[in-house]
Amino acid sequence: MGAIDGAAMLAQVEAWSRVNTGTANLAGLAEQAALLAEAFAVLPGTVELVDPAPVTAIAADGSAYDKPHGRHVVVRVRPEANRRILLTGHMDTVFPADHAFQHLRWLDATTLNGPGVADMKGGIAVMLHALMAFEASGEASALGYDVLLNSDEETGSLASAALIAELAQGKIAALTYEPAALPDGTLAHERGGTGNYSITFTGRSAHAGRNPQEGRNAIVAAADLILRLKALENEDITINPAKLEGGAANNVVPDHAVLRFNIRPRTIEAGAAFEEALGQLLAAIEAGHEVATHRHGGVTRPPKPVDAQAQRLFDLVRQCGAELGQDIRWQRSGGVCDGNNIAACGVPVVDTMGVRGGAIHSPDEYLIVPSLAERAALSARVFARLAQGALN
Ligand SMILES: [Zn+2]
């Protein structure tokens, strides 16, 4: 195995984290994509910038609009190999260009605070340097791989989901470089899923005093749906009505409302059952309140169970860790990531191969700097085992 240069990794993480890559910051994402394309060009493959898929969203007035996204980086190495894997990471962060958290700061000699240092610019460095070490070993020729660095993971990968599914085809395994679930390196195992919905209600306006009986109140219809949605919750699904927009002046029966909500199904069946129940609820609301409804959205990341194939990949990562003196554990996670999408394609995936760190999605986000080289060594060993046929 080639040597892993922790100082070079740190320098890249610092440079990448200085570029703001909030998911809506297209200029920052373009700058980052160029930096990443240049960095990954050290690998013996092709580097390509891929346009985002079109994404529509619903505005507060109920109209649909196009949401722009940045381009994704795709690297392809030895596509002709019999054994191929998929490696994914995301370049975007949750911090917009106007957020106060834009700077790097050392918390102590080995802990770096900064936007994206753990989630997941550090993880991208882990992936790249593990691949460099693997390529320097004599074993790389037996394994091909595609790398995807998408621009929109933090908002649900709507502009890259089709690309993820396309790249997952024909792969024996996948590794995603989200930070470890715990600062001690514990991996995320099973994950629940997530779905986001916008429901538009169109009623009929009328004067609140003169002819209220002729009005059809969109806010009341939305409120009724909120209560009925909450009543659908059970141990396999939670539902969070998050935002209600609409309404009018106090003396007007409101004819317009938009309700946003999120669901977290624990199982694929629970997500499917919810979809069916929602259709029935909307029909009941339309009939009961004499309003029209329009539904937008759905389950964007299906639940990720760990089947026998995926467990073999977890076991392989643990074995490689043990050989390096790293005690690798795992636990169930309530969060979601691109690993959900990959698992839904039937490809075994371990999705927290990135750095050790914590407080992600907050201005306290930190990277445990020695974990850069540590986790790169772990991944490089996993690549070597996969090249040798560990999952055959
Ligand atoms: Zn992430």
Coordinates of C-alpha atoms and ligand atoms in Angstrom, one line a residue:
M1 CA 0.0 0.0 0.0
G2 CA 1.3 3.5 -0.8
A3 CA 2.0 6.0 2.0
I4 CA -0.8 8.2 3.3
D5 CA 0.2 11.9 3.6
G6 CA -1.9 13.3 6.5
A7 CA -0.4 16.8 6.1
A8 CA -1.4 16.9 2.4
M9 CA -4.9 15.7 3.3
L10 CA -5.2 18.5 5.9
A11 CA -4.0 21.1 3.4
Q12 CA -6.8 20.0 1.0
V13 CA -9.5 20.0 3.6
E14 CA -8.5 23.5 4.7
A15 CA -8.5 24.8 1.1
W16 CA -11.8 23.1 0.3
S17 CA -13.5 24.3 3.5
R18 CA -12.5 27.9 2.7
V19 CA -14.8 27.8 -0.3
N20 CA -18.5 28.3 0.7
T21 CA -20.5 25.5 -0.8
G22 CA -24.0 26.0 0.6
T23 CA -26.3 23.9 -1.7
A24 CA -27.8 27.1 -3.2
N25 CA -24.4 28.8 -3.8
L26 CA -23.8 27.9 -7.4
A27 CA -20.7 30.0 -7.8
G28 CA -19.1 28.4 -4.8
L29 CA -20.0 24.9 -5.9
A30 CA -18.6 25.6 -9.4
E31 CA -15.3 26.7 -7.8
Q32 CA -15.3 23.6 -5.5
A33 CA -16.1 21.3 -8.4
A34 CA -13.1 22.7 -10.3
L35 CA -10.8 22.1 -7.3
L36 CA -12.1 18.6 -6.8
A37 CA -11.8 17.7 -10.5
E38 CA -8.2 18.9 -10.4
A39 CA -7.4 16.9 -7.2
F40 CA -9.0 13.7 -8.5
A41 CA -7.2 14.0 -11.8
V42 CA -4.2 12.3 -10.0
L43 CA -6.2 9.0 -10.3
P44 CA -5.8 7.0 -13.5
G45 CA -9.2 7.6 -15.0
T46 CA -11.6 10.2 -16.5
V47 CA -13.0 13.2 -14.6
E48 CA -16.3 14.7 -15.8
L49 CA -18.6 17.5 -14.7
V50 CA -22.2 16.3 -15.0
D51 CA -25.2 18.7 -15.2
P52 CA -27.8 18.5 -12.3
A53 CA -31.2 16.9 -13.1
P54 CA -34.0 19.5 -13.2
V55 CA -35.8 19.9 -9.8
T56 CA -39.1 21.7 -9.2
A57 CA -40.4 23.1 -5.9
I58 CA -43.6 24.7 -4.8
A59 CA -43.7 28.4 -3.9
A60 CA -45.9 29.9 -1.1
D61 CA -48.5 30.9 -3.7
G62 CA -48.8 27.2 -4.8
S63 CA -47.0 27.7 -8.2
A64 CA -44.2 25.3 -9.2
Y65 CA -40.7 26.7 -10.0
D66 CA -37.3 25.3 -11.1
K67 CA -34.7 25.1 -8.4
P68 CA -31.1 25.4 -9.8
H69 CA -28.3 23.2 -8.6
G70 CA -24.5 22.9 -9.1
R71 CA -22.8 20.4 -11.4
H72 CA -21.6 17.0 -10.0
V73 CA -18.1 15.5 -10.4
V74 CA -17.9 11.9 -11.7
V75 CA -14.6 10.0 -11.9
R76 CA -14.4 6.7 -13.7
V77 CA -11.5 4.3 -13.2
R78 CA -11.1 1.0 -15.0
P79 CA -14.7 0.7 -16.2
E80 CA -13.7 -2.6 -17.9
A81 CA -12.8 -4.3 -14.6
N82 CA -14.9 -7.3 -13.5
R83 CA -15.1 -6.1 -9.9
R84 CA -16.3 -2.5 -9.6
I85 CA -17.4 -0.4 -6.7
L86 CA -19.1 3.0 -6.2
L87 CA -17.6 5.7 -3.9
T88 CA -19.7 8.8 -3.1
G89 CA -19.3 12.0 -1.3
H90 CA -21.0 15.4 -1.4
M91 CA -19.3 18.8 -1.9
D92 CA -22.2 20.9 -0.6
T93 CA -22.7 22.1 3.0
V94 CA -25.7 23.3 5.0
F95 CA -24.2 26.8 5.4
P96 CA -25.3 29.4 2.9
A97 CA -23.0 32.1 1.5
D98 CA -24.4 34.6 4.0
H99 CA -24.1 32.4 7.1
A100 CA -21.8 33.7 9.8
F101 CA -19.9 30.3 9.9
Q102 CA -17.3 30.7 7.2
H103 CA -13.9 30.4 8.9
L104 CA -11.5 27.7 10.1
R105 CA -10.3 27.7 13.7
W106 CA -8.1 25.3 15.7
L107 CA -9.8 24.2 18.9
D108 CA -6.7 22.5 20.1
A109 CA -3.6 20.9 18.5
T110 CA -5.6 18.1 16.8
T111 CA -9.2 19.5 16.4
L112 CA -10.2 21.8 13.6
N113 CA -13.5 23.7 13.6
G114 CA -14.9 24.9 10.3
P115 CA -17.8 24.6 7.8
G116 CA -17.7 21.2 6.1
V117 CA -14.5 20.0 7.7
A118 CA -16.2 16.8 8.8
D119 CA -19.4 16.8 6.6
M120 CA -17.8 16.1 4.3
K121 CA -14.8 17.8 2.9
G122 CA -12.7 15.7 5.3
G123 CA -14.5 12.6 4.0
I124 CA -13.7 13.5 0.4
A125 CA -10.0 13.8 1.4
V126 CA -10.2 10.4 3.0
M127 CA -11.7 8.9 -0.1
L128 CA -9.1 10.5 -2.4
H129 CA -6.0 9.6 -0.4
A130 CA -7.3 6.0 0.2
L131 CA -7.6 5.7 -3.6
M132 CA -4.1 7.2 -4.1
A133 CA -2.6 4.7 -1.6
F134 CA -4.5 1.8 -3.3
E135 CA -3.4 2.8 -6.8
A136 CA 0.2 2.8 -5.5
S137 CA -0.1 -0.8 -4.4
G138 CA 0.3 -3.6 -6.9
E139 CA -3.3 -4.7 -6.5
A140 CA -5.4 -1.9 -8.0
S141 CA -5.7 -3.5 -11.5
A142 CA -8.3 -6.0 -10.2
L143 CA -10.8 -3.3 -9.1
G144 CA -12.6 -0.6 -11.1
Y145 CA -14.6 2.2 -9.5
D146 CA -16.7 5.2 -10.1
V147 CA -16.6 8.2 -7.8
L148 CA -19.5 10.6 -7.5
L149 CA -19.1 14.0 -5.7
N150 CA -22.6 15.5 -5.8
S151 CA -23.6 19.1 -5.2
D152 CA -27.0 18.7 -3.5
E153 CA -26.9 15.9 -0.8
E154 CA -27.8 18.3 2.0
T155 CA -31.2 19.1 0.4
G156 CA -32.0 15.5 -0.4
S157 CA -30.0 14.7 -3.6
L158 CA -33.0 15.5 -5.9
A159 CA -30.7 16.7 -8.6
S160 CA -28.4 13.7 -8.4
A161 CA -30.7 10.7 -7.4
A162 CA -30.9 9.4 -10.9
L163 CA -27.2 9.7 -11.4
I164 CA -26.6 7.8 -8.1
A165 CA -28.9 5.0 -9.3
E166 CA -27.2 4.9 -12.7
L167 CA -23.7 4.7 -11.2
A168 CA -24.8 2.0 -8.7
Q169 CA -25.6 -0.3 -11.5
G170 CA -23.2 -3.3 -11.8
K171 CA -21.3 -2.5 -8.6
I172 CA -20.5 -5.2 -6.1
A173 CA -20.4 -2.7 -3.2
A174 CA -20.5 1.0 -2.4
L175 CA -18.8 3.2 0.2
T176 CA -20.0 6.7 1.2
Y177 CA -17.8 9.2 3.1
E178 CA -20.2 10.8 5.6
P179 CA -18.5 11.3 8.9
A180 CA -18.6 8.5 11.4
A181 CA -21.9 8.3 13.5
L182 CA -19.9 8.9 16.7
P183 CA -16.6 10.7 17.3
D184 CA -15.0 7.3 18.2
G185 CA -15.5 6.1 14.7
T186 CA -18.7 4.1 15.1
L187 CA -20.5 3.5 11.8
A188 CA -24.1 4.1 11.0
H189 CA -25.8 0.7 10.3
E190 CA -29.6 0.6 9.4
R191 CA -31.2 3.9 8.6
G192 CA -34.8 5.0 8.4
G193 CA -36.0 6.9 5.3
T194 CA -37.4 10.3 4.6
G195 CA -40.0 12.0 2.5
N196 CA -41.0 15.6 1.9
Y197 CA -44.4 16.8 0.7
S198 CA -46.1 20.1 -0.2
I199 CA -49.9 20.1 -0.3
T200 CA -51.7 23.0 -2.0
F201 CA -55.3 23.7 -1.0
T202 CA -57.6 25.8 -3.1
G203 CA -60.9 26.8 -1.6
R204 CA -63.2 29.8 -2.4
S205 CA -63.0 33.2 -0.9
A206 CA -66.0 35.1 0.5
H207 CA -66.7 37.9 2.9
A208 CA -66.4 36.8 6.5
G209 CA -69.5 38.7 7.6
R210 CA -71.7 39.1 4.5
N211 CA -71.6 35.6 2.9
P212 CA -69.2 33.3 4.8
Q213 CA -71.4 30.2 4.0
E214 CA -70.3 30.7 0.3
G215 CA -66.6 30.5 1.2
R216 CA -64.5 27.3 1.3
N217 CA -61.8 27.8 3.9
A218 CA -58.4 26.5 2.7
I219 CA -56.8 27.0 6.1
V220 CA -59.4 25.0 7.9
A221 CA -59.0 22.2 5.3
A222 CA -55.2 22.3 5.9
A223 CA -55.7 22.2 9.7
D224 CA -57.9 19.2 9.3
L225 CA -55.3 17.4 7.3
I226 CA -52.6 18.2 9.8
L227 CA -54.6 16.5 12.6
R228 CA -55.4 13.5 10.4
L229 CA -51.7 13.2 9.4
K230 CA -50.6 13.1 13.0
A231 CA -53.2 10.4 13.7
L232 CA -51.4 8.2 11.1
E233 CA -48.2 8.0 13.3
N234 CA -47.2 4.7 14.7
E235 CA -44.0 2.9 15.7
D236 CA -42.9 2.5 12.1
I237 CA -43.4 6.2 11.0
T238 CA -43.3 9.7 12.3
I239 CA -44.9 12.7 10.5
N240 CA -43.9 16.3 11.1
P241 CA -46.2 19.0 9.8
A242 CA -43.6 21.7 9.5
K243 CA -45.0 24.8 7.8
L244 CA -48.4 26.2 6.9
E245 CA -48.5 29.2 4.5
G246 CA -51.5 31.0 3.2
G247 CA -54.5 32.9 4.5
A248 CA -55.9 36.3 4.0
A249 CA -57.2 39.3 5.9
N250 CA -59.4 38.8 9.0
N251 CA -62.6 39.6 7.1
V252 CA -62.0 37.2 4.2
V253 CA -62.5 33.4 4.1
P254 CA -59.1 32.3 2.8
D255 CA -59.1 30.4 -0.5
H256 CA -55.4 29.3 -0.4
A257 CA -52.9 27.4 1.8
V258 CA -49.8 25.4 1.3
L259 CA -48.8 22.7 3.9
R260 CA -45.3 21.3 4.1
F261 CA -44.5 18.2 6.0
N262 CA -41.8 15.5 6.5
I263 CA -42.2 11.8 7.1
R264 CA -39.7 9.4 8.6
P265 CA -40.7 5.8 7.7
R266 CA -38.6 3.1 9.5
T267 CA -39.4 0.5 6.9
I268 CA -40.1 0.4 3.1
E269 CA -43.6 -1.0 3.9
A270 CA -44.4 1.9 6.2
G271 CA -43.5 4.4 3.5
A272 CA -45.7 2.6 1.0
A273 CA -48.6 2.4 3.4
F274 CA -48.3 6.1 4.1
E275 CA -48.5 7.0 0.4
E276 CA -51.7 5.1 0.1
A277 CA -53.2 6.6 3.3
L278 CA -52.3 10.1 2.1
G279 CA -54.2 9.6 -1.1
Q280 CA -57.3 8.5 0.9
L281 CA -56.9 11.4 3.3
L282 CA -56.7 14.0 0.5
A283 CA -59.9 12.5 -1.1
A284 CA -61.7 12.8 2.2
I285 CA -60.5 16.4 2.8
E286 CA -61.6 17.4 -0.8
A287 CA -65.0 15.9 -0.2
G288 CA -65.5 17.2 3.3
H289 CA -64.3 20.8 2.8
E290 CA -65.2 21.2 -0.9
V291 CA -61.6 22.3 -1.7
A292 CA -59.2 21.2 -4.4
T293 CA -55.8 19.8 -3.3
H294 CA -52.5 19.3 -5.2
R295 CA -49.8 17.1 -3.9
H296 CA -46.1 17.5 -4.6
G297 CA -43.2 15.4 -3.4
G298 CA -42.8 11.9 -1.9
V299 CA -40.3 9.6 -0.3
T300 CA -36.9 10.8 -1.5
R301 CA -34.7 8.5 0.5
P302 CA -36.2 5.0 1.2
P303 CA -35.3 3.3 4.5
K304 CA -32.0 1.4 4.4
P305 CA -32.2 -2.0 6.0
V306 CA -29.0 -4.0 6.3
D307 CA -29.4 -7.3 4.5
A308 CA -27.0 -10.3 4.6
Q309 CA -25.0 -8.9 1.6
A310 CA -24.6 -5.5 3.3
Q311 CA -23.7 -7.1 6.6
R312 CA -20.8 -8.9 4.8
L313 CA -19.5 -5.5 3.8
F314 CA -19.8 -4.2 7.4
D315 CA -17.9 -7.3 8.6
L316 CA -15.2 -6.7 6.1
V317 CA -14.8 -3.1 7.3
R318 CA -14.6 -4.3 10.9
Q319 CA -12.0 -6.9 10.0
C320 CA -9.8 -4.4 8.1
G321 CA -10.1 -2.1 11.1
A322 CA -9.0 -4.8 13.5
E323 CA -5.9 -5.4 11.3
L324 CA -5.1 -1.8 11.7
G325 CA -5.8 -1.7 15.5
Q326 CA -9.0 0.2 14.9
D327 CA -12.1 -1.1 16.9
I328 CA -15.0 -0.6 14.4
R329 CA -18.5 -0.7 15.7
W330 CA -21.9 0.3 14.3
Q331 CA -25.3 1.4 15.5
R332 CA -28.7 2.3 14.0
S333 CA -29.1 5.9 12.7
G334 CA -32.1 8.1 12.5
G335 CA -30.4 10.2 9.8
V336 CA -30.5 9.8 6.1
C337 CA -27.9 10.2 3.3
D338 CA -27.0 9.0 -0.2
G339 CA -26.4 5.5 1.4
N340 CA -30.2 5.2 1.5
N341 CA -30.4 5.7 -2.3
I342 CA -27.6 3.3 -3.0
A343 CA -29.1 0.5 -0.8
A344 CA -32.4 1.0 -2.6
C345 CA -30.6 -0.1 -5.8
G346 CA -29.7 -3.4 -4.1
V347 CA -26.0 -2.5 -3.7
P348 CA -24.4 -3.2 -0.2
V349 CA -23.2 0.1 1.2
V350 CA -21.3 1.4 4.3
D351 CA -22.1 5.1 4.3
T352 CA -20.0 6.5 7.1
M353 CA -16.5 5.8 6.0
G354 CA -15.4 9.5 6.4
V355 CA -13.7 11.2 9.3
R356 CA -14.2 11.2 13.0
G357 CA -15.6 14.5 14.2
G358 CA -18.9 15.9 15.4
A359 CA -21.4 18.8 15.8
I360 CA -22.1 18.7 12.1
H361 CA -24.7 21.1 10.7
S362 CA -23.8 23.6 13.4
P363 CA -21.1 26.3 13.8
D364 CA -19.4 23.9 16.3
E365 CA -18.6 21.3 13.5
Y366 CA -15.2 19.8 14.1
L367 CA -12.8 17.4 12.6
I368 CA -10.4 15.2 14.6
V369 CA -7.5 15.7 12.3
P370 CA -5.5 12.5 12.9
S371 CA -8.6 10.6 11.7
L372 CA -7.9 11.8 8.2
A373 CA -5.0 9.4 7.7
E374 CA -6.5 6.8 10.0
R375 CA -9.7 6.5 8.0
A376 CA -7.9 6.6 4.7
A377 CA -5.8 3.6 5.8
L378 CA -9.0 1.8 6.7
S379 CA -10.6 2.5 3.2
A380 CA -7.4 1.6 1.4
R381 CA -7.4 -1.8 3.1
V382 CA -11.0 -2.4 2.2
F383 CA -10.3 -1.5 -1.4
A384 CA -7.5 -4.1 -1.5
R385 CA -9.7 -6.8 0.0
L386 CA -12.4 -6.0 -2.5
A387 CA -9.9 -6.3 -5.3
Q388 CA -8.8 -9.7 -3.9
G389 CA -12.5 -10.9 -4.1
A390 CA -13.5 -10.5 -0.4
L391 CA -17.2 -10.3 -1.3
N392 CA -17.2 -13.1 -3.9
Ligands
ZN1 ZN -23.0 14.9 4.8

